[in-house]
CSV table of N, CA and C in Angstrom, one decimal:
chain,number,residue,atom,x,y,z
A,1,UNK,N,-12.6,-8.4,27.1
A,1,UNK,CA,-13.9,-8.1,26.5
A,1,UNK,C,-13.8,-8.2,25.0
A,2,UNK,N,-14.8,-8.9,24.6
A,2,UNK,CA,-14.8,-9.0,23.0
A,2,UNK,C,-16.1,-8.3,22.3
A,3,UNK,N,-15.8,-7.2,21.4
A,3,UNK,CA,-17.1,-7.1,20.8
A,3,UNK,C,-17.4,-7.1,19.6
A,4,UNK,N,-18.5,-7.7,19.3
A,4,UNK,CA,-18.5,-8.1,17.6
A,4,UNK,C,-19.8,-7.6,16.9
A,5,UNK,N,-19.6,-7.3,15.8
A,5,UNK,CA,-20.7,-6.7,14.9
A,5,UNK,C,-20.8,-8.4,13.6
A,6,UNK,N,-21.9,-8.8,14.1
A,6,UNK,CA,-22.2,-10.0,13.5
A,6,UNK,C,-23.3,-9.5,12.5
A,7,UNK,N,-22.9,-10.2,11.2
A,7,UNK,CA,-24.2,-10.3,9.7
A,7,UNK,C,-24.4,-8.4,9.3
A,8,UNK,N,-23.1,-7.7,9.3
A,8,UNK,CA,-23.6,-6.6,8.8
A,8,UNK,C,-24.0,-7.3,7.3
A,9,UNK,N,-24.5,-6.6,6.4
A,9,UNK,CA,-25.2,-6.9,5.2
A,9,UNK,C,-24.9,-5.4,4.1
A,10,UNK,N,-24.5,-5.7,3.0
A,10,UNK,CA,-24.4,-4.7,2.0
A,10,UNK,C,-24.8,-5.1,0.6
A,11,UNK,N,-24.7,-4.6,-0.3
A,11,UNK,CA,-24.6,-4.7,-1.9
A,11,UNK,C,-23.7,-3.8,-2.5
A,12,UNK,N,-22.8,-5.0,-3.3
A,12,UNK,CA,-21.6,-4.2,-3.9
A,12,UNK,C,-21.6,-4.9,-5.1
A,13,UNK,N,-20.6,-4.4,-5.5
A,13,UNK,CA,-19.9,-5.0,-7.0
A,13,UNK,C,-18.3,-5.4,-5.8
A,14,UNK,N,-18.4,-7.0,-5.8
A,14,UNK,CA,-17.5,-7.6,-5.7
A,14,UNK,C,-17.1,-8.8,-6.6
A,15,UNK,N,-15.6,-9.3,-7.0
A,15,UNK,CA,-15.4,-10.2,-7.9
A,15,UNK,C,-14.6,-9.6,-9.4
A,16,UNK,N,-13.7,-10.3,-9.3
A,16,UNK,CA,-12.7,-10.0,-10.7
A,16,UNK,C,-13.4,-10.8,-12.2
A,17,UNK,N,-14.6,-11.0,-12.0
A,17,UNK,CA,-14.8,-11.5,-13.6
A,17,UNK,C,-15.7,-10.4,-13.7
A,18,UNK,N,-16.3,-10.3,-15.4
A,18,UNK,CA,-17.0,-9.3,-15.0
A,18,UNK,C,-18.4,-9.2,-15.0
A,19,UNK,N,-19.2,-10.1,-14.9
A,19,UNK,CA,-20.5,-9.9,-14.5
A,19,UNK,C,-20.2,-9.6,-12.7
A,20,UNK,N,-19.7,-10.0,-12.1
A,20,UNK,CA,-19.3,-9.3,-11.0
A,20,UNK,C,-19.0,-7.6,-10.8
A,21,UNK,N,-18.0,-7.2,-12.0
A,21,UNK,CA,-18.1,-5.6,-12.1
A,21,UNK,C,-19.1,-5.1,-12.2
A,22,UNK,N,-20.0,-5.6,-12.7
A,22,UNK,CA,-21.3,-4.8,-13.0
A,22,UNK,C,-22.4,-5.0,-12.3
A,23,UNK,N,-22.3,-6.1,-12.1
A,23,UNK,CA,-23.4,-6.6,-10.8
A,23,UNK,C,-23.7,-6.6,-9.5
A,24,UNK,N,-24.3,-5.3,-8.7
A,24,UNK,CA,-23.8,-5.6,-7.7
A,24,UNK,C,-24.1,-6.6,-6.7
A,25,UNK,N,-24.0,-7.6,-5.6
A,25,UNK,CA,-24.4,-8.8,-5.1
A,25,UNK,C,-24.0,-8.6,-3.4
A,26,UNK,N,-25.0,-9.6,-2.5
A,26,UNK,CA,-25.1,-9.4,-1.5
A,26,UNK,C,-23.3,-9.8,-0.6
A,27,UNK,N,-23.3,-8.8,0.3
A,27,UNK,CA,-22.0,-9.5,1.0
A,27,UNK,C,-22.2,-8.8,2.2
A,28,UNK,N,-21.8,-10.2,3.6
A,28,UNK,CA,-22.1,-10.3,4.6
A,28,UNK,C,-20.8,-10.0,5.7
A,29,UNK,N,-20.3,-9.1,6.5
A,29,UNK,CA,-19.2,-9.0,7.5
A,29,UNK,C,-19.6,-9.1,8.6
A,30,UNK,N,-18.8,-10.4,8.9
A,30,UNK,CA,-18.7,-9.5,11.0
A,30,UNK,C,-17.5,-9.5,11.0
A,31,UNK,N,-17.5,-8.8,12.2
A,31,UNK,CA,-16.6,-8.1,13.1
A,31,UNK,C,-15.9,-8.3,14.5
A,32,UNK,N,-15.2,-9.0,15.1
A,32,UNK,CA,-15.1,-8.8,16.7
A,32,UNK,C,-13.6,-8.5,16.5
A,33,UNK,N,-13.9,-7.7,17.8
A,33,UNK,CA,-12.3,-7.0,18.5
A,33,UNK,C,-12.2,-7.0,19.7
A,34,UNK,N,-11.1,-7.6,20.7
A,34,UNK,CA,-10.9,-7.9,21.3
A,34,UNK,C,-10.2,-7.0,22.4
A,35,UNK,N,-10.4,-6.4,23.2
A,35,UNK,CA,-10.3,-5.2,24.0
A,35,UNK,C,-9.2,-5.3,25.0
A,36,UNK,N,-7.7,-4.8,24.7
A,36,UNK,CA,-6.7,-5.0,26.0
A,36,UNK,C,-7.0,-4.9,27.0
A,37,UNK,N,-6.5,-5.7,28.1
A,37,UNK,CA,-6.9,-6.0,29.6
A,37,UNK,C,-7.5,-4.5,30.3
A,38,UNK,N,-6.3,-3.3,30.5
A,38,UNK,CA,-6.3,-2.2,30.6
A,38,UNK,C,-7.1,-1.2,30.0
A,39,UNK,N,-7.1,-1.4,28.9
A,39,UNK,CA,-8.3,-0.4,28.2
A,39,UNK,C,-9.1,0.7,29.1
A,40,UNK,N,-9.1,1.6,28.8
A,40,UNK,CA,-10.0,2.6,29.6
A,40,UNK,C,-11.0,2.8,29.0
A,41,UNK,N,-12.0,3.9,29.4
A,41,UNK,CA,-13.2,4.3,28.2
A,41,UNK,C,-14.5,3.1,28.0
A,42,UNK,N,-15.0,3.1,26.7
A,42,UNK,CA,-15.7,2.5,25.8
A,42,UNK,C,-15.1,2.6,24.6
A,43,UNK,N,-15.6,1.3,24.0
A,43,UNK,CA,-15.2,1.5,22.4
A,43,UNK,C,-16.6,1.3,21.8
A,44,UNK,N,-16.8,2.5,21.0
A,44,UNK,CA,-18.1,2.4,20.5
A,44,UNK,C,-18.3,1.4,19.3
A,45,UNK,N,-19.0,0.9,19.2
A,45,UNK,CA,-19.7,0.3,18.4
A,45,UNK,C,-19.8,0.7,16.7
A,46,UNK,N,-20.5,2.1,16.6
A,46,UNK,CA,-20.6,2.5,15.8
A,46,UNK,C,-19.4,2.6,14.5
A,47,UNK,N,-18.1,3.1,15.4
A,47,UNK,CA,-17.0,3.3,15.0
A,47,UNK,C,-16.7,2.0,14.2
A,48,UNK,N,-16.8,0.8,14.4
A,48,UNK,CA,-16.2,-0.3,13.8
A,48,UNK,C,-17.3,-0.5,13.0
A,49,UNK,N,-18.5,-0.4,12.6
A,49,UNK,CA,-19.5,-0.3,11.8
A,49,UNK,C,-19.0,0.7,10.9
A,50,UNK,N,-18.7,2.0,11.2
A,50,UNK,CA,-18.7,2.9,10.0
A,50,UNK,C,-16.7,2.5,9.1
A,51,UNK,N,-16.1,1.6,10.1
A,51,UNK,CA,-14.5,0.9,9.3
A,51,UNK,C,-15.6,-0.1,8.1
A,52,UNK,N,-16.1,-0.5,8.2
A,52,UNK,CA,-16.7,-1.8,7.3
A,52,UNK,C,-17.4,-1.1,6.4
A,53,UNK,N,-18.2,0.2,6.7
A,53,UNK,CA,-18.7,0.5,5.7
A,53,UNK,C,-18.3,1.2,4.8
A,54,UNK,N,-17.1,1.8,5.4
A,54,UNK,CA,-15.9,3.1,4.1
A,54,UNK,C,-15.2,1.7,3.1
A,55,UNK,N,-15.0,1.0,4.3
A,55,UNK,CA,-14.0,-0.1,3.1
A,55,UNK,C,-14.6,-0.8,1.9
A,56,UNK,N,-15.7,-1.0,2.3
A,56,UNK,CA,-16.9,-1.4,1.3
A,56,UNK,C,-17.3,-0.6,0.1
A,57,UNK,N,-18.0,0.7,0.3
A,57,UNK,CA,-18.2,2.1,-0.3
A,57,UNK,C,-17.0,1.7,-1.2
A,58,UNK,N,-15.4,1.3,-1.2
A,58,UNK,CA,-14.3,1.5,-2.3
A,58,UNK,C,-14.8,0.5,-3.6
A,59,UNK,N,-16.0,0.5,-3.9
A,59,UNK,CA,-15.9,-0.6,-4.9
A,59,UNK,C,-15.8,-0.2,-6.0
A,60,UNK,N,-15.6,-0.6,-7.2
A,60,UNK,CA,-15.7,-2.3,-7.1
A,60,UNK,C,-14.4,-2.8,-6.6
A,61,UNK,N,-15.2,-3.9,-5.5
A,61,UNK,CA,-14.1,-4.8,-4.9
A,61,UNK,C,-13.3,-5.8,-5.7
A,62,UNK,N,-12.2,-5.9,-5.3
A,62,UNK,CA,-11.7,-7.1,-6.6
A,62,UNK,C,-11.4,-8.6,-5.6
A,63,UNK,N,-11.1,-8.7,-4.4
A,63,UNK,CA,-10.6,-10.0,-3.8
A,63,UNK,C,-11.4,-9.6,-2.3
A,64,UNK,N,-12.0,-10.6,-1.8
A,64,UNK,CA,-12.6,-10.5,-0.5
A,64,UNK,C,-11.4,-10.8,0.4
A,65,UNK,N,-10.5,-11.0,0.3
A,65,UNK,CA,-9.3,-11.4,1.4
A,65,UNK,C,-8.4,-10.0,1.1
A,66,UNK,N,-8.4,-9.0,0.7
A,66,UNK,CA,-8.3,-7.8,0.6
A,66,UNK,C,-9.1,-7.0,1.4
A,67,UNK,N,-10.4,-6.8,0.8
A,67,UNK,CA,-11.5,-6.1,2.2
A,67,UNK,C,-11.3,-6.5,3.4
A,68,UNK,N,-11.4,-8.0,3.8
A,68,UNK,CA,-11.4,-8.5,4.8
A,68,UNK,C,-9.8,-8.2,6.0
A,69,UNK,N,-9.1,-8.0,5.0
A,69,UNK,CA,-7.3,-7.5,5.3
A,69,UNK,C,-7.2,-5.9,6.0
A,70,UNK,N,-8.3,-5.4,4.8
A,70,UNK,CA,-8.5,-3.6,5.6
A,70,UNK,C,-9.2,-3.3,6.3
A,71,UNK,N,-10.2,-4.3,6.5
A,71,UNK,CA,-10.9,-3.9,7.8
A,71,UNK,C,-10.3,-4.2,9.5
A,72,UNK,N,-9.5,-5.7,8.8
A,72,UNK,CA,-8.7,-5.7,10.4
A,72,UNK,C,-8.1,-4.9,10.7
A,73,UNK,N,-7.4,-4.5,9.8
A,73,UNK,CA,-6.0,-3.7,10.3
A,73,UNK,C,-6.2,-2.6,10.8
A,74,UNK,N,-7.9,-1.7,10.0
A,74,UNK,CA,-8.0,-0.2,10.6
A,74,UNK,C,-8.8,-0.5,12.0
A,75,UNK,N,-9.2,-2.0,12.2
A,75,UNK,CA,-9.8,-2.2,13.3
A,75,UNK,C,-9.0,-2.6,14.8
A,76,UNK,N,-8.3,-3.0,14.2
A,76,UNK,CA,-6.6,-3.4,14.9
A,76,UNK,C,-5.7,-2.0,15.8
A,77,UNK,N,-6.4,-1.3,14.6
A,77,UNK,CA,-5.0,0.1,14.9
A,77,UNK,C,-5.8,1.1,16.0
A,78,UNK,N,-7.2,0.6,16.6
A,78,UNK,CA,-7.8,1.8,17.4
A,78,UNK,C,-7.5,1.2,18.3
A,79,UNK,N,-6.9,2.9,19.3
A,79,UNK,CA,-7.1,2.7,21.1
A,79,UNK,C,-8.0,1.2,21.6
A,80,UNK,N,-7.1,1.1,22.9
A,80,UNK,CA,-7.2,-0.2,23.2
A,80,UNK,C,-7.5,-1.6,22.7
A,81,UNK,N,-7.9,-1.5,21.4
A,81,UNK,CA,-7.9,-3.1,20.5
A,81,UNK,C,-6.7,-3.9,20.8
A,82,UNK,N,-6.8,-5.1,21.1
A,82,UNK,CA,-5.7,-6.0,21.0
A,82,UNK,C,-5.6,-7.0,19.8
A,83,UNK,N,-6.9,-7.1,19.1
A,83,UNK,CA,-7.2,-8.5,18.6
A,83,UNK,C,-8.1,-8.0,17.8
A,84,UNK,N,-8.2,-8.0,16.4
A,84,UNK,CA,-9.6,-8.3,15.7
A,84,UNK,C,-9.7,-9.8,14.3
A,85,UNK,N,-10.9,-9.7,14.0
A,85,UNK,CA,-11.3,-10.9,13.5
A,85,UNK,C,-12.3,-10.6,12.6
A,86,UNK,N,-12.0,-10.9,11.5
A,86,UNK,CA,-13.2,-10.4,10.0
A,86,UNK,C,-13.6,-11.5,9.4
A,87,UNK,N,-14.6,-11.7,9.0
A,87,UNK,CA,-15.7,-13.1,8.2
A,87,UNK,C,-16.0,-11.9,7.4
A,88,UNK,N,-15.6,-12.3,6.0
A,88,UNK,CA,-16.6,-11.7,4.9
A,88,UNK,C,-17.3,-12.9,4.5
A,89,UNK,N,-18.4,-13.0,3.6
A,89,UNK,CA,-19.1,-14.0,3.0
A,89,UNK,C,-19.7,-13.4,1.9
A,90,UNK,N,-19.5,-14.1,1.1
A,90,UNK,CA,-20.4,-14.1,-0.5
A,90,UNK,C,-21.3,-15.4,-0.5
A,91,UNK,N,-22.6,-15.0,-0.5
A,91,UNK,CA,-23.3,-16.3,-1.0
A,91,UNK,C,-23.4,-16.1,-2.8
A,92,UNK,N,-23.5,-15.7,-3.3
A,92,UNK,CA,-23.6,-15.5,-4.6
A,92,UNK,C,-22.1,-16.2,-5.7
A,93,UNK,N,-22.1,-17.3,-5.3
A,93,UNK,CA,-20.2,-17.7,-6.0
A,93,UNK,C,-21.1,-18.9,-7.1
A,94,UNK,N,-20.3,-18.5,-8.3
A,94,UNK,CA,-20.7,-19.7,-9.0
A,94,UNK,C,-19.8,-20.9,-9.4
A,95,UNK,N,-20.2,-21.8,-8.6
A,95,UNK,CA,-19.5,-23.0,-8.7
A,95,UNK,C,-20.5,-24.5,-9.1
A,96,UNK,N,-19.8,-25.6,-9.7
A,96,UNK,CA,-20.7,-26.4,-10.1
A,96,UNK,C,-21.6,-27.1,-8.8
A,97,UNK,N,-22.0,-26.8,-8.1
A,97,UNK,CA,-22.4,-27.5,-7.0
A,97,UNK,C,-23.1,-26.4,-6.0
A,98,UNK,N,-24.4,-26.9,-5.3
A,98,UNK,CA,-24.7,-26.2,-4.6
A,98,UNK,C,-23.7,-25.7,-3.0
A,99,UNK,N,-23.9,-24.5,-2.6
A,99,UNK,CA,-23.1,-23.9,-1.7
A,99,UNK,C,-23.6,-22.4,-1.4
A,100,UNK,N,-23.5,-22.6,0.4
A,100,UNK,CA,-24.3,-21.8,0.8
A,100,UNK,C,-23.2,-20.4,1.1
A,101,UNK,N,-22.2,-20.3,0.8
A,101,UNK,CA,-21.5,-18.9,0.8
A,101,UNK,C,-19.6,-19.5,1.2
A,102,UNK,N,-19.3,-18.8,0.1
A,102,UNK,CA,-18.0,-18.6,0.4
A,102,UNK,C,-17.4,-17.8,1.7
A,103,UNK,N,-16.1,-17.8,2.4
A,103,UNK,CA,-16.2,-16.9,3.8
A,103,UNK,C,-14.8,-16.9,4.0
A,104,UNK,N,-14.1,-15.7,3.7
A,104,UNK,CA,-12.6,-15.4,4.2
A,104,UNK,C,-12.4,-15.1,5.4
A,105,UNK,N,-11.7,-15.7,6.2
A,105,UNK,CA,-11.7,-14.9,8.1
A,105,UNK,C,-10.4,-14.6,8.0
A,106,UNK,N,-10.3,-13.0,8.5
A,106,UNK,CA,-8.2,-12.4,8.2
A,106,UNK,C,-8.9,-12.1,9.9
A,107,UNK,N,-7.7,-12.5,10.2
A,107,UNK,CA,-7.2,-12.0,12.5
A,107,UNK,C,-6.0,-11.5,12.0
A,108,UNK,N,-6.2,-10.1,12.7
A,108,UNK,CA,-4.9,-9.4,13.0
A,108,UNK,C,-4.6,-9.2,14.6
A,109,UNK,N,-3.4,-9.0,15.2
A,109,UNK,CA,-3.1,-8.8,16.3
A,109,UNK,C,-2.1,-7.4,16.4
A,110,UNK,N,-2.6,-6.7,17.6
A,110,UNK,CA,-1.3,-5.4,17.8
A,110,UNK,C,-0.3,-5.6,17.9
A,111,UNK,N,0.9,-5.0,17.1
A,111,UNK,CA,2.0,-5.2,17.6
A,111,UNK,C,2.6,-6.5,16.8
């Protein structure tokens, strides 16, 4: 069983230059976790919503492959998870060229 929290949505101060520190800009996570065979229970939902949103809350962010690194791992480490999988996205990146969002994906596995 896989469950995923797709296009949560926030505003942070993310980014090591500093109109980044000050600014805060849109940034986009999902979520899926991948549920051992075995598993008993339910895994709530909410719970992996409120991992994304404490890691977030730590801003200012400085590297999106950092947030994206802490959310697996605290998503990783709950009862019955086997598997998780994080997309952060920044559409806000300034590069010479149009582009519709930068996107780090970190997979962690148990064990």
């Amino acid at each position: 069983m896989v469950i995923s929290l797709v296009g949560m949505r926030f505003h942070v101060r993310v980014g090591i230059l500093p109109h980044e520190r000050e600014l805060a800009q849109p940034l986009e996570i999902d979520l899926s976790v991948t549920r051992v065979a075995d598993a008993s229970g339910v895994l709530d939902y909410r719970g992996l919503y409120a991992i994304a949103a404490e890691q977030v809350k730590r801003e200012p962010l400085d590297y999106l492959e950092t947030l994206a690194a802490a959310i697996a791992d605290e998503a990783v480490a709950l009862d019955g998870v086997a598997h998780a999988r994080v997309a952060v996205r920044k559409p806000h990146v300034m590069l010479d060229g149009p582009l519709r969002h930068v996107e780090i994906v970190v997979e962690r596995a148990r064990g």
